[in-house]
Coordinates of C-alpha atoms and ligand atoms in Angstrom, one line a residue:
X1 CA -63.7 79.9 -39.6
X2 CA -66.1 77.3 -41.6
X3 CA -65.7 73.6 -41.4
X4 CA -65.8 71.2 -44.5
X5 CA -66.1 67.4 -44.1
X6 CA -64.3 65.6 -46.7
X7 CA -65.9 62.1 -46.8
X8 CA -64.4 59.2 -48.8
X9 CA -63.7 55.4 -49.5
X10 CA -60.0 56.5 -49.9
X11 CA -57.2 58.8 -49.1
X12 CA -53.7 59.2 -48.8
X13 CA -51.6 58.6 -47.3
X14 CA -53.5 56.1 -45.6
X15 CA -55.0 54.0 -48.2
X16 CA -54.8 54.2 -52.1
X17 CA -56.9 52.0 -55.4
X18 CA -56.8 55.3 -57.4
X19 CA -56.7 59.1 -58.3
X20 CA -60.0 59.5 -55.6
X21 CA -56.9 59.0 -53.0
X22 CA -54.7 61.2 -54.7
X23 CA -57.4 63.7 -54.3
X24 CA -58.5 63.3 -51.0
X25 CA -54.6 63.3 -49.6
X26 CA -54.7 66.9 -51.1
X27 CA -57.5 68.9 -51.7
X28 CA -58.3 69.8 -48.0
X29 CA -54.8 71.0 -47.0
X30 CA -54.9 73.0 -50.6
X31 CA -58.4 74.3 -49.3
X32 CA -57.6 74.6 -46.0
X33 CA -56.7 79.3 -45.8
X34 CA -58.0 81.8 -43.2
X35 CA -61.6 81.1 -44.5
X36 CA -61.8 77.6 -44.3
X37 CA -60.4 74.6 -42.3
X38 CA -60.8 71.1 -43.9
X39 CA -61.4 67.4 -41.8
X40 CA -61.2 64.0 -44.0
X41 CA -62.9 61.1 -42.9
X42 CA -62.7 57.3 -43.9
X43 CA -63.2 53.9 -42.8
X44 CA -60.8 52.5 -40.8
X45 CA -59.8 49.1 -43.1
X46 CA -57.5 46.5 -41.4
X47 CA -54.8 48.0 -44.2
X48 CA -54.9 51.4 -41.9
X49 CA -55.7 49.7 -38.6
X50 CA -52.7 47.3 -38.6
X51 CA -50.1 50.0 -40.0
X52 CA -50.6 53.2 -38.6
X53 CA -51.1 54.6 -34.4
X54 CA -53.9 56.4 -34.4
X55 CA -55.6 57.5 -31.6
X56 CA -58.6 55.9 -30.8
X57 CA -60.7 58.8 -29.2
X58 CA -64.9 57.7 -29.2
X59 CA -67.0 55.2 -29.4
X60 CA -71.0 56.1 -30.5
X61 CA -74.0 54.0 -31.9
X62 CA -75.4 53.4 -35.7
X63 CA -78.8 52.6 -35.9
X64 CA -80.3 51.3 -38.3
X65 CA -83.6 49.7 -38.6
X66 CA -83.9 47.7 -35.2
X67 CA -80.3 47.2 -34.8
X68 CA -77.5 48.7 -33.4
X69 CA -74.4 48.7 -33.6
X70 CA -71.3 50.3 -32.4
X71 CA -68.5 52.5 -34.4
X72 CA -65.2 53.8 -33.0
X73 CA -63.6 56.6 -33.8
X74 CA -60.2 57.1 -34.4
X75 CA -58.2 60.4 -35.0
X76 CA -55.1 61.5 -36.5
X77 CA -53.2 64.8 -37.5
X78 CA -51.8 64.8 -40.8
X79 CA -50.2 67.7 -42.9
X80 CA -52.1 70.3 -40.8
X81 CA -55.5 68.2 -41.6
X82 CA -57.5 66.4 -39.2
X83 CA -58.3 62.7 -39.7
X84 CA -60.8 60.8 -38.4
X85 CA -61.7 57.2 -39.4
X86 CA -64.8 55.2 -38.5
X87 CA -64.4 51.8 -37.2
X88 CA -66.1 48.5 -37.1
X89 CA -64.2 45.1 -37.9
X90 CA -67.5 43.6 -38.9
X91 CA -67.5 45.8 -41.8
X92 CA -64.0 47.1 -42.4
X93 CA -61.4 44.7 -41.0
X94 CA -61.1 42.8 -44.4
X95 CA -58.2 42.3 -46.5
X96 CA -59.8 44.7 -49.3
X97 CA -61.7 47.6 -49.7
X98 CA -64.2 47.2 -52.0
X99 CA -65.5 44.1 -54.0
X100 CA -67.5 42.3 -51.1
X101 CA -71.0 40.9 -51.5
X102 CA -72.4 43.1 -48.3
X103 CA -70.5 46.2 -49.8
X104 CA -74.0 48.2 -49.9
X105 CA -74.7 47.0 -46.3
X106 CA -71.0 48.2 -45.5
X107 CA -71.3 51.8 -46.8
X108 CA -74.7 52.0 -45.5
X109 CA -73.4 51.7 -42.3
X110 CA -70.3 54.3 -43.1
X111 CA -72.9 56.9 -44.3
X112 CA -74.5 56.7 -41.1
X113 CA -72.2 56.8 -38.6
X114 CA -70.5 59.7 -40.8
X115 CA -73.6 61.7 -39.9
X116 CA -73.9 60.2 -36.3
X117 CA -70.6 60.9 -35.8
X118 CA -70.9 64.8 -36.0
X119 CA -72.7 64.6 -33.0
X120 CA -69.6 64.4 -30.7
X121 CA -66.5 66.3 -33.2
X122 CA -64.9 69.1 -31.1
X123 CA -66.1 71.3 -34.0
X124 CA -69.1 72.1 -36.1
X125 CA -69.8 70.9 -39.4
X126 CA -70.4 73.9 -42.0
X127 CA -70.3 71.4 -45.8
X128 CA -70.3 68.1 -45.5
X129 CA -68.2 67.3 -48.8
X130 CA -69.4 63.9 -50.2
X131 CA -67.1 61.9 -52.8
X132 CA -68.6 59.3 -55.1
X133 CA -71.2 56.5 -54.4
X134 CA -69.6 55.4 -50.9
X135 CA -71.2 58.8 -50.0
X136 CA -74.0 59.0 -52.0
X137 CA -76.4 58.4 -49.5
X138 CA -75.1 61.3 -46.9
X139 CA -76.8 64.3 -48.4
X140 CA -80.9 62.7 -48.6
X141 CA -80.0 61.0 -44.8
X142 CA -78.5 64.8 -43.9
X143 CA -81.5 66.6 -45.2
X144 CA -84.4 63.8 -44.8
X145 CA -83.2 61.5 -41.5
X146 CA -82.7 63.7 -39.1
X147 CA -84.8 66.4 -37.4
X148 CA -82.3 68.3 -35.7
X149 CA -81.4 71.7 -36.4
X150 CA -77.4 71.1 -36.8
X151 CA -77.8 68.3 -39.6
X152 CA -80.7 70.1 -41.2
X153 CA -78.6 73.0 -41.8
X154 CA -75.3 71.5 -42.7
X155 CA -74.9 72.0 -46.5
X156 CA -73.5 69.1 -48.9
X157 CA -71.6 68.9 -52.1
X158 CA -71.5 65.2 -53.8
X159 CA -68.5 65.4 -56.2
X160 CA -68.5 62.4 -58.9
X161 CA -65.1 61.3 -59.5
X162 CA -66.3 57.9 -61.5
X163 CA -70.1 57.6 -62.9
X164 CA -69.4 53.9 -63.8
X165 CA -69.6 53.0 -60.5
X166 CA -73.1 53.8 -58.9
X167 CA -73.5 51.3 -55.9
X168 CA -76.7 50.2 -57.2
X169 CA -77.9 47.4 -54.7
X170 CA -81.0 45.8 -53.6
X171 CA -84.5 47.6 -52.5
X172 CA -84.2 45.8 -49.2
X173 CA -81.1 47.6 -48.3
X174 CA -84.0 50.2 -48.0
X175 CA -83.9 48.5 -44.5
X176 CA -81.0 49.6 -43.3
X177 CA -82.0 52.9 -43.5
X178 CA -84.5 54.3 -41.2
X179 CA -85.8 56.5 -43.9
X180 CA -89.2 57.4 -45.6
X181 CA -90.1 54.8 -48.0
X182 CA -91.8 57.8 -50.0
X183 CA -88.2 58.4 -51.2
X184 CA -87.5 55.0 -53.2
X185 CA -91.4 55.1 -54.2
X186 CA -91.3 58.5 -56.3
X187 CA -87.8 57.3 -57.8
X188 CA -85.3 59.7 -56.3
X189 CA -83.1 56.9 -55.1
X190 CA -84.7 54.6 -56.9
X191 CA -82.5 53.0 -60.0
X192 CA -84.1 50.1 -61.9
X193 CA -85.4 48.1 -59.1
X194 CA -83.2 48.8 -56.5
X195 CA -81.4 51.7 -54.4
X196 CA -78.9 53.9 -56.1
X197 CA -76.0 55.6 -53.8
X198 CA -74.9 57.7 -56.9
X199 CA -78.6 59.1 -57.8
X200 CA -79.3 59.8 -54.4
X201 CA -75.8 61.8 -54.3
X202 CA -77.0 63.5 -57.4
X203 CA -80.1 64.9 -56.9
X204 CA -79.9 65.2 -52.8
X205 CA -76.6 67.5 -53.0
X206 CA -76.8 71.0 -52.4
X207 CA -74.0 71.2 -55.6
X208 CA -73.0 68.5 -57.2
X209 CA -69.5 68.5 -59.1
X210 CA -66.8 65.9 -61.1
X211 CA -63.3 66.7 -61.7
X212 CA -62.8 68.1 -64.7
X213 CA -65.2 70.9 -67.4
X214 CA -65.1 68.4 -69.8
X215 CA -66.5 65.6 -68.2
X216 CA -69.5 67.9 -66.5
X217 CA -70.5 68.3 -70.0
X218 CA -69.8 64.4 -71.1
X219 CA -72.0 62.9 -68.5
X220 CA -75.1 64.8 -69.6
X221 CA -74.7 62.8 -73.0
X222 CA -75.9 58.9 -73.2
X223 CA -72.2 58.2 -74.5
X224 CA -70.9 59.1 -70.9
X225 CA -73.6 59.2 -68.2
X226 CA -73.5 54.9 -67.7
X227 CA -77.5 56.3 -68.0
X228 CA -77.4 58.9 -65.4
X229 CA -77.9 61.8 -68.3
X230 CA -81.9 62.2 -67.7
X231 CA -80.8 62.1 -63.2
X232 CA -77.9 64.7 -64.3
X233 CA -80.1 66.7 -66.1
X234 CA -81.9 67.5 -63.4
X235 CA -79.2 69.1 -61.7
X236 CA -77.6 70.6 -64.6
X237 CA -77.5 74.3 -63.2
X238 CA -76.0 72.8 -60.2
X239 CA -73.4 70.9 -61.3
X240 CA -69.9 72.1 -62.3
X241 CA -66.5 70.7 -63.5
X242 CA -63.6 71.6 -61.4
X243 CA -60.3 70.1 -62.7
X244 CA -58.2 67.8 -60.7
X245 CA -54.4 69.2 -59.3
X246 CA -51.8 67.0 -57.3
X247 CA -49.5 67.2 -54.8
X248 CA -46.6 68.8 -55.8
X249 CA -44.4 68.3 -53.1
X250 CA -45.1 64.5 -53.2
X251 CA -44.8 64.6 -56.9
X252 CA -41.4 66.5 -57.3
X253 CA -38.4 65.0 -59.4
X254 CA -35.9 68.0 -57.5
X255 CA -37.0 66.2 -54.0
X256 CA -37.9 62.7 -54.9
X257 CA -36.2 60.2 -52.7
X258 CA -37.6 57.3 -54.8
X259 CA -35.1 58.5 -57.4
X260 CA -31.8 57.6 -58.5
X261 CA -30.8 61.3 -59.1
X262 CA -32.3 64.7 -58.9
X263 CA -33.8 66.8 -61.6
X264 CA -35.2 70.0 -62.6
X265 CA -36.6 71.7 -66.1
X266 CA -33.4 74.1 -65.8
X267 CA -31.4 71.1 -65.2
X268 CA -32.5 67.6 -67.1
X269 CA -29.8 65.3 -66.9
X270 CA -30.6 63.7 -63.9
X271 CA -33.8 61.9 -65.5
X272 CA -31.4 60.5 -68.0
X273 CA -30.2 58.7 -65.4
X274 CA -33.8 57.8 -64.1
X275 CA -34.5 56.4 -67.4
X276 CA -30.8 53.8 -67.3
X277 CA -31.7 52.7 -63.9
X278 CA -35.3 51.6 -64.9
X279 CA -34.4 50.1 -67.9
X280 CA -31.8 48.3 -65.4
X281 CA -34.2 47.5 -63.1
X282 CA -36.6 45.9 -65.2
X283 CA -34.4 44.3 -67.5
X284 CA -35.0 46.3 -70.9
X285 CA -32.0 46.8 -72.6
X286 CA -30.4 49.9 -71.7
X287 CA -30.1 52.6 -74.3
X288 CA -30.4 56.5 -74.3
X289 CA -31.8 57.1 -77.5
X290 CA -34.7 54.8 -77.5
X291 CA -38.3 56.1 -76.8
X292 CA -39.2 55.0 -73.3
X293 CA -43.2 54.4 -73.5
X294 CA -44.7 53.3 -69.8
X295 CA -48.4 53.3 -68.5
X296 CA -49.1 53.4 -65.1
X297 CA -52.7 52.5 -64.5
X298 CA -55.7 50.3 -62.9
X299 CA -56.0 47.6 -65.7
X300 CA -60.0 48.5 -66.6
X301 CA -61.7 48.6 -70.1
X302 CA -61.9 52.5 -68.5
X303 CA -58.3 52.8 -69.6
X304 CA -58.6 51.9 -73.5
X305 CA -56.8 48.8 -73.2
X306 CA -58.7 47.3 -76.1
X307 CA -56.7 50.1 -78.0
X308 CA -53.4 49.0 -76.7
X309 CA -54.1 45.1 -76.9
X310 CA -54.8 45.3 -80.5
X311 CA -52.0 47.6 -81.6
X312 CA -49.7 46.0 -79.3
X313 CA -47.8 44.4 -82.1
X314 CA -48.0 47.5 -84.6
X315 CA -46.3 49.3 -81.8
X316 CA -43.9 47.3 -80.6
X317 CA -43.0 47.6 -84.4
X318 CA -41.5 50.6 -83.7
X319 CA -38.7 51.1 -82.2
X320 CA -40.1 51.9 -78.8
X321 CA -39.3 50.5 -75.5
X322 CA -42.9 49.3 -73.2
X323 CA -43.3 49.1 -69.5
X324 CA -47.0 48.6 -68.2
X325 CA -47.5 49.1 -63.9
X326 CA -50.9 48.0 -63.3
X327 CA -52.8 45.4 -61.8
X328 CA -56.8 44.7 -62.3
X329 CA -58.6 42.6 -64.6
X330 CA -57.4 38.9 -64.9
X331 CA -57.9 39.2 -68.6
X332 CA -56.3 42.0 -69.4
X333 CA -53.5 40.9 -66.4
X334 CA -53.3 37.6 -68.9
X335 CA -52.8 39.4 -71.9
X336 CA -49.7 41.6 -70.6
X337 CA -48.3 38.8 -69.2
X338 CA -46.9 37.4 -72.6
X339 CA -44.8 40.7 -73.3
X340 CA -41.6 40.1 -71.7
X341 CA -41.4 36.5 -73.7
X342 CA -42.4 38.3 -76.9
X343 CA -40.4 41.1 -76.5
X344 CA -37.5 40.5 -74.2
X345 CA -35.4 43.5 -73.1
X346 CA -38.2 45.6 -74.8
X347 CA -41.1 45.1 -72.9
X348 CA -41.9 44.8 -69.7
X349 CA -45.6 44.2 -67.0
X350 CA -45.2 44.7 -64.2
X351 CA -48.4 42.8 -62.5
X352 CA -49.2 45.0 -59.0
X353 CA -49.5 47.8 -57.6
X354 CA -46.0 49.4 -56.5
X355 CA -46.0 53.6 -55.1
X356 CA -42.5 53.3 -55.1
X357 CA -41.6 52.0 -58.5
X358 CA -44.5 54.6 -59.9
X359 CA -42.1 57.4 -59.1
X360 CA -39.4 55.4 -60.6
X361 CA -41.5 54.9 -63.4
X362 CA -43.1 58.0 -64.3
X363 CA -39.5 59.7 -63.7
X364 CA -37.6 57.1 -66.2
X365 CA -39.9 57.2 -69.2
X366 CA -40.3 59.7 -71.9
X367 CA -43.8 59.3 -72.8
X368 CA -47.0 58.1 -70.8
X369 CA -49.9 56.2 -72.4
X370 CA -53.2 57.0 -71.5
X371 CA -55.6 56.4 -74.6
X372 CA -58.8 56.4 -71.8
X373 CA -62.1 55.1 -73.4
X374 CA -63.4 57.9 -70.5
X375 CA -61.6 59.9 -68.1
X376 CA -63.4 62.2 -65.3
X377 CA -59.7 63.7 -65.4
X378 CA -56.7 61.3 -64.5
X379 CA -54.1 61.9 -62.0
X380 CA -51.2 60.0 -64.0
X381 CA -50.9 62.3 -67.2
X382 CA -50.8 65.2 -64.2
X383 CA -47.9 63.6 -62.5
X384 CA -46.2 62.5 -65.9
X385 CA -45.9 66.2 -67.2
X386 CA -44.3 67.0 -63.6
X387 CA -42.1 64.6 -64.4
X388 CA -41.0 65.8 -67.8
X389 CA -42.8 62.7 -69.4
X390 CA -44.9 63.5 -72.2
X391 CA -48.8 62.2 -72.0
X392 CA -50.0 60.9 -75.1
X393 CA -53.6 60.9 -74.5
X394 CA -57.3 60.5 -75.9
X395 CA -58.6 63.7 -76.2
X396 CA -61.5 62.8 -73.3
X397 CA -62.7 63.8 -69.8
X398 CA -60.1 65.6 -68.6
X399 CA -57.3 64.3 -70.7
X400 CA -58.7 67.0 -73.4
X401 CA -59.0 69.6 -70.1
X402 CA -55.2 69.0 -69.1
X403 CA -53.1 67.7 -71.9
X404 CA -52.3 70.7 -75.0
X405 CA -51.2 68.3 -78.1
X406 CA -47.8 69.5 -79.7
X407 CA -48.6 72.3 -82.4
X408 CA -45.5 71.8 -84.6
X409 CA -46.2 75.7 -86.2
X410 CA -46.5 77.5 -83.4
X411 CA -44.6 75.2 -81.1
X412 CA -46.5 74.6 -78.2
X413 CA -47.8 72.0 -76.2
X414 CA -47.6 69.9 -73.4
X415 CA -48.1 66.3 -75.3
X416 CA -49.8 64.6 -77.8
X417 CA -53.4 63.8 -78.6
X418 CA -55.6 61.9 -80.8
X419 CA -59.4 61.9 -80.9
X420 CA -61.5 59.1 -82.6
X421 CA -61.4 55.8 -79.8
X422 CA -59.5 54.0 -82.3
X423 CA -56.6 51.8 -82.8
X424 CA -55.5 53.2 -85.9
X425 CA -55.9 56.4 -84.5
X426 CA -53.2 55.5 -81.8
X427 CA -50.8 54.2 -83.6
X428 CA -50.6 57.1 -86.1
X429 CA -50.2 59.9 -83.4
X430 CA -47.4 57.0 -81.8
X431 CA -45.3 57.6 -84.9
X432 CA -45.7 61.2 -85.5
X433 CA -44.6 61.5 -81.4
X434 CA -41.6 59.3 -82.4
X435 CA -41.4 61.2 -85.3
X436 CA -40.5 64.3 -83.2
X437 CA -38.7 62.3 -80.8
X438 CA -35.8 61.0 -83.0
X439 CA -36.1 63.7 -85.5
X440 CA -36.5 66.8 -83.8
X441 CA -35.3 66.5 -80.5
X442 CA -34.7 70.3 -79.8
X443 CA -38.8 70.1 -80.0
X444 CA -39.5 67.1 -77.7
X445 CA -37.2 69.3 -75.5
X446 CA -39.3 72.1 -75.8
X447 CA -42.7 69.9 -75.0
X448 CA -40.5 68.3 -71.5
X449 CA -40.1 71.8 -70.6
X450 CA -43.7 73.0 -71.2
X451 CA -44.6 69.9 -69.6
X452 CA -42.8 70.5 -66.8
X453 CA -43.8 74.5 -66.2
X454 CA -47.8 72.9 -67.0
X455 CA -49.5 73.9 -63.4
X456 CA -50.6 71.0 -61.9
X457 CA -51.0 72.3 -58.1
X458 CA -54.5 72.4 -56.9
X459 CA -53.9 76.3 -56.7
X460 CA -56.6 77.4 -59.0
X461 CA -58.9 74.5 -58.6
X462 CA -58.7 74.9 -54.5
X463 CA -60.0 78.9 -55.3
X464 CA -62.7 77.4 -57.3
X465 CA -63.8 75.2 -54.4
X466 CA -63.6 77.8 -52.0
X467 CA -65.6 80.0 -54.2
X468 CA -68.6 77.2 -54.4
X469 CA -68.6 76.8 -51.0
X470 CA -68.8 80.5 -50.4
X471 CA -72.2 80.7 -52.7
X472 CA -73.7 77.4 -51.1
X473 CA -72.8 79.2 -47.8
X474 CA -74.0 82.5 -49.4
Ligands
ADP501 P1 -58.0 56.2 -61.7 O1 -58.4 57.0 -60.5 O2 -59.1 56.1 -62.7 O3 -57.4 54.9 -61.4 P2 -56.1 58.4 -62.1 O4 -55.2 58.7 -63.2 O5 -56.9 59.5 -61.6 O6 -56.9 57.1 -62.5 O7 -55.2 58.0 -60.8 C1 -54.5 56.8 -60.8 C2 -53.5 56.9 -59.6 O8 -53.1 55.6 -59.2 C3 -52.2 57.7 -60.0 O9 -51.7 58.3 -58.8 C4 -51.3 56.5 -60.4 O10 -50.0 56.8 -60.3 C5 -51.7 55.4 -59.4 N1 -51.6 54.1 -59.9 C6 -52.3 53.4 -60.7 N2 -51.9 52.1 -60.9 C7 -50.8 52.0 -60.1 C8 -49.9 50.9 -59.8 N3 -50.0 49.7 -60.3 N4 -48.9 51.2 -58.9 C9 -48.8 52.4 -58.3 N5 -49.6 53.4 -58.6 C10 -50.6 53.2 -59.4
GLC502 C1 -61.5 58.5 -60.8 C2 -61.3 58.7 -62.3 C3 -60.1 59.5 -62.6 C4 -59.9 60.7 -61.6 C5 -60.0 60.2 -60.2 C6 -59.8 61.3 -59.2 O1 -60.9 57.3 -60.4 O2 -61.3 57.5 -63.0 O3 -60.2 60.0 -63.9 O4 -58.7 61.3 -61.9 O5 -61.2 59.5 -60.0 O6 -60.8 62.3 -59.3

């Protein structure tokens, strides 16, 4: 039996900012078959320390530079996969995860003792599998660092699950590691004038891959690759799209204890009932027959707010009803914060970040937003289909990969879809989806149901992991 390492800056159900969690609390155990047996590891932030009773089970040294310091390790059995989380209050006993000044200095450290750490697991390390820039530094320490056998030989994928963000920090981080300078000299983790996490990741990786076909081929362009195209380039026979799944026992309105009633695509009216108690809830006026609209998101330019914020009046035109879940950026926070005043019992923001009321949420509306300015794929529109909620999406990343837009002749599809990033653009596929809704609701029907019978599982994605890791195994 091989042995992959899933490392990451999040995972459920242990700690969540976004879909990297989602992904992380479900790939392994999807992976995990007679071949292969999958281990996660993460830091151990004061959110996880201070909620859950895990077993504290080693202690080993980091060293980096002159100075060492100590990391614990901490262990814990969930769903059939092994946890194990690396501690050090210095660095992770904070209120957040991310968004510190020594955050390079903090990851540093957690790419180390990651690679330390293998030095006292009861089991042997086949693929070390490395998740965005928090990582990016394993596979050049893996390969360049160390001089042992075992870590020479372990193998490495880096999967990218956002390019924006690159940890790009100072040259003297360069410190931290006790690494050949050669390496920031002839540029391959060199990025401007500093250290890049991400391009190290890139071109160190044994395979590199994102989460969806379509945004493998978006980030070799200058539109998408946050200028990483010429680094991804270089990689381009070695780098693959492999679309996202979820968890679909987590993510099931038949089981769903977050919900008011039950429902299935053979049997709909319970999310009838979903939709009165949310408009309850949240104070919108309660009413069957009017087209439910929610978006359930990190409030980031990422998400094409600009799109919403300028057609936000245009829409609410219509006779829709709005409900935003997100929390993020104070400015765009600001702007939703006027809805309810402007549109009482017809709009609604709710300003955080709520698991509970995201089931409630995606269960109770009839039609996600998500008109992404990029989109390496998106969990939400994934979960929304589940849910019998139609997507209406940019036709991006792996929105385009995931969401088929309603064909009116031939009567398929899972959504709707618009291409251009534009606000007109929007609004015009908004009306033709409400369009369909109030006029021909046998179709929108038709759409919940192909929505709902859309495989999302990881079942096909997990054989295409298994099959890279077969060929970088050989
Ligand atoms: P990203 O990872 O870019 O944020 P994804 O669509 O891949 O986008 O994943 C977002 C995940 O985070 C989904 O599971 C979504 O339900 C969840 N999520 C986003 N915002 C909130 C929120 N405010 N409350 C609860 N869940 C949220
Ligand atoms: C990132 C991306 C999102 C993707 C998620 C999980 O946060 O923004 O599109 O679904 O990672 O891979």
């Amino acid at each position: 039996m091989r042995k992959i390492l899933f490392v990451a800056s999040e995972g459920l159900p242990y700690i969540k900012s976004g879909g990297l969690a989602d992904v992380i609390g479900s790939l392994p155990q999807a992976i995990n078959c007679a071949k292969y047996s999958c281990a996660v590891v993460l830091p151990l932030y004061k959110k996880i320390k201070d909620k859950y009773n895990l077993e504290k089970i080693n202690s080993f040294n980091v060293q980096s530079g002159l100075i060492n310091t100590v990391a614990d390790l901490y262990y814990q059995k969930f769903n059939e996969v092994e946890y194990y989380f690396i501690a050090n209050d210095r660095y992770f006993y904070r209120d957040g995860m991310y968004g510190y000044v020594d955050d390079g200095e903090r990851f540093a450290f957690f790419n180390k003792a990651v690679l330390e750490m293998l030095n006292i697991l009861p089991f042997k390390v086949d693929i070390l599998a490395c998740n965005d820039w928090h990582t990016g530094m394993i596979p050049i320490l893996c390969k360049k660092e160390y001089t042992d056998e075992y870590h020479r030989n372990i193998k490495t994928t880096y999967t990218i699950h956002n390019l924006l963000f690159q940890g790009n920090f100072p040259e003297n981080l360069l410190d931290y590691f006790n690494l050949d300078r050669k390496y920031y000299e002839n540029g391959d983790i060199r990025f401007d004038d500093g250290i890049s996490f991400m391009k190290a990741g890139i071109l160190y990786a044994d395979k590199v891959t994102t989460v969806s076909q379509s945004y493998a081929r978006e980030i070799l362009t200058e539109e998408y690759s946050e200028r990483m195209d010429g680094v991804l380039r270089v990689r381009e026979n070695d780098l693959c799209g492999i679309v996202n799944g979820i968890d679909t026992r987590m993510w099931d309105s038949k089981t769903d204890a977050n919900l008011i009633a039950d429902y299935s695509v053979t049997k709909l009216s319970g999310k009838k009932k979903c939709k009165k108690h949310l408009q309850e809830m949240l104070g919108l006026r309660v009413a069957d027959d009017v087209l439910l609209v929610g978006m359930i998101s990190r409030l980031t330019w990422q998400k094409g707010v600009s799109l919403l914020l300028e057609k936000l009046s245009a829409m609410m035109n219509q006779d829709i009803q709005l409900i935003i879940l997100g929390t993020g950026d104070n400015y765009i926070e600001s702007q939703f914060k006027q809805l309810e005043y402007t549109y009482p019992h017809r709009a609604v923001f709710y300003c955080g970040y709520n698991e509970a009321l995201s089931h409630q949420v995606y269960a109770g509306i009839d039609m996600l937003l998500m008109p992404s300015l990029f989109e390496p794929c998106g969990i939400s529109q994934l979960i929304a289909m589940r849910y019998g909620s139609l997507p209406l999406v940019r036709e991006v990343g792996g929105l385009k990969d995931t969401v088929i837009p309603y064909n009116e002749y031939e009567h398929t599809g899972n959504g709707f879809s618009f291409r251009n990033f534009s606000g007109d653009d929007l609004l015009n596929v908004l009306k033709y989806a409400l369009n369909v809704y109030y006029y021909r609701p046998k179709e929108w029907k038709m759409l919940m149901k192909n929505a709902m019978n859309t495989d999302v599982s990881w079942n096909c994605s997990a054989q295409q992991y298994i099959a890279l890791f077969d060929e970088i195994l050989g």
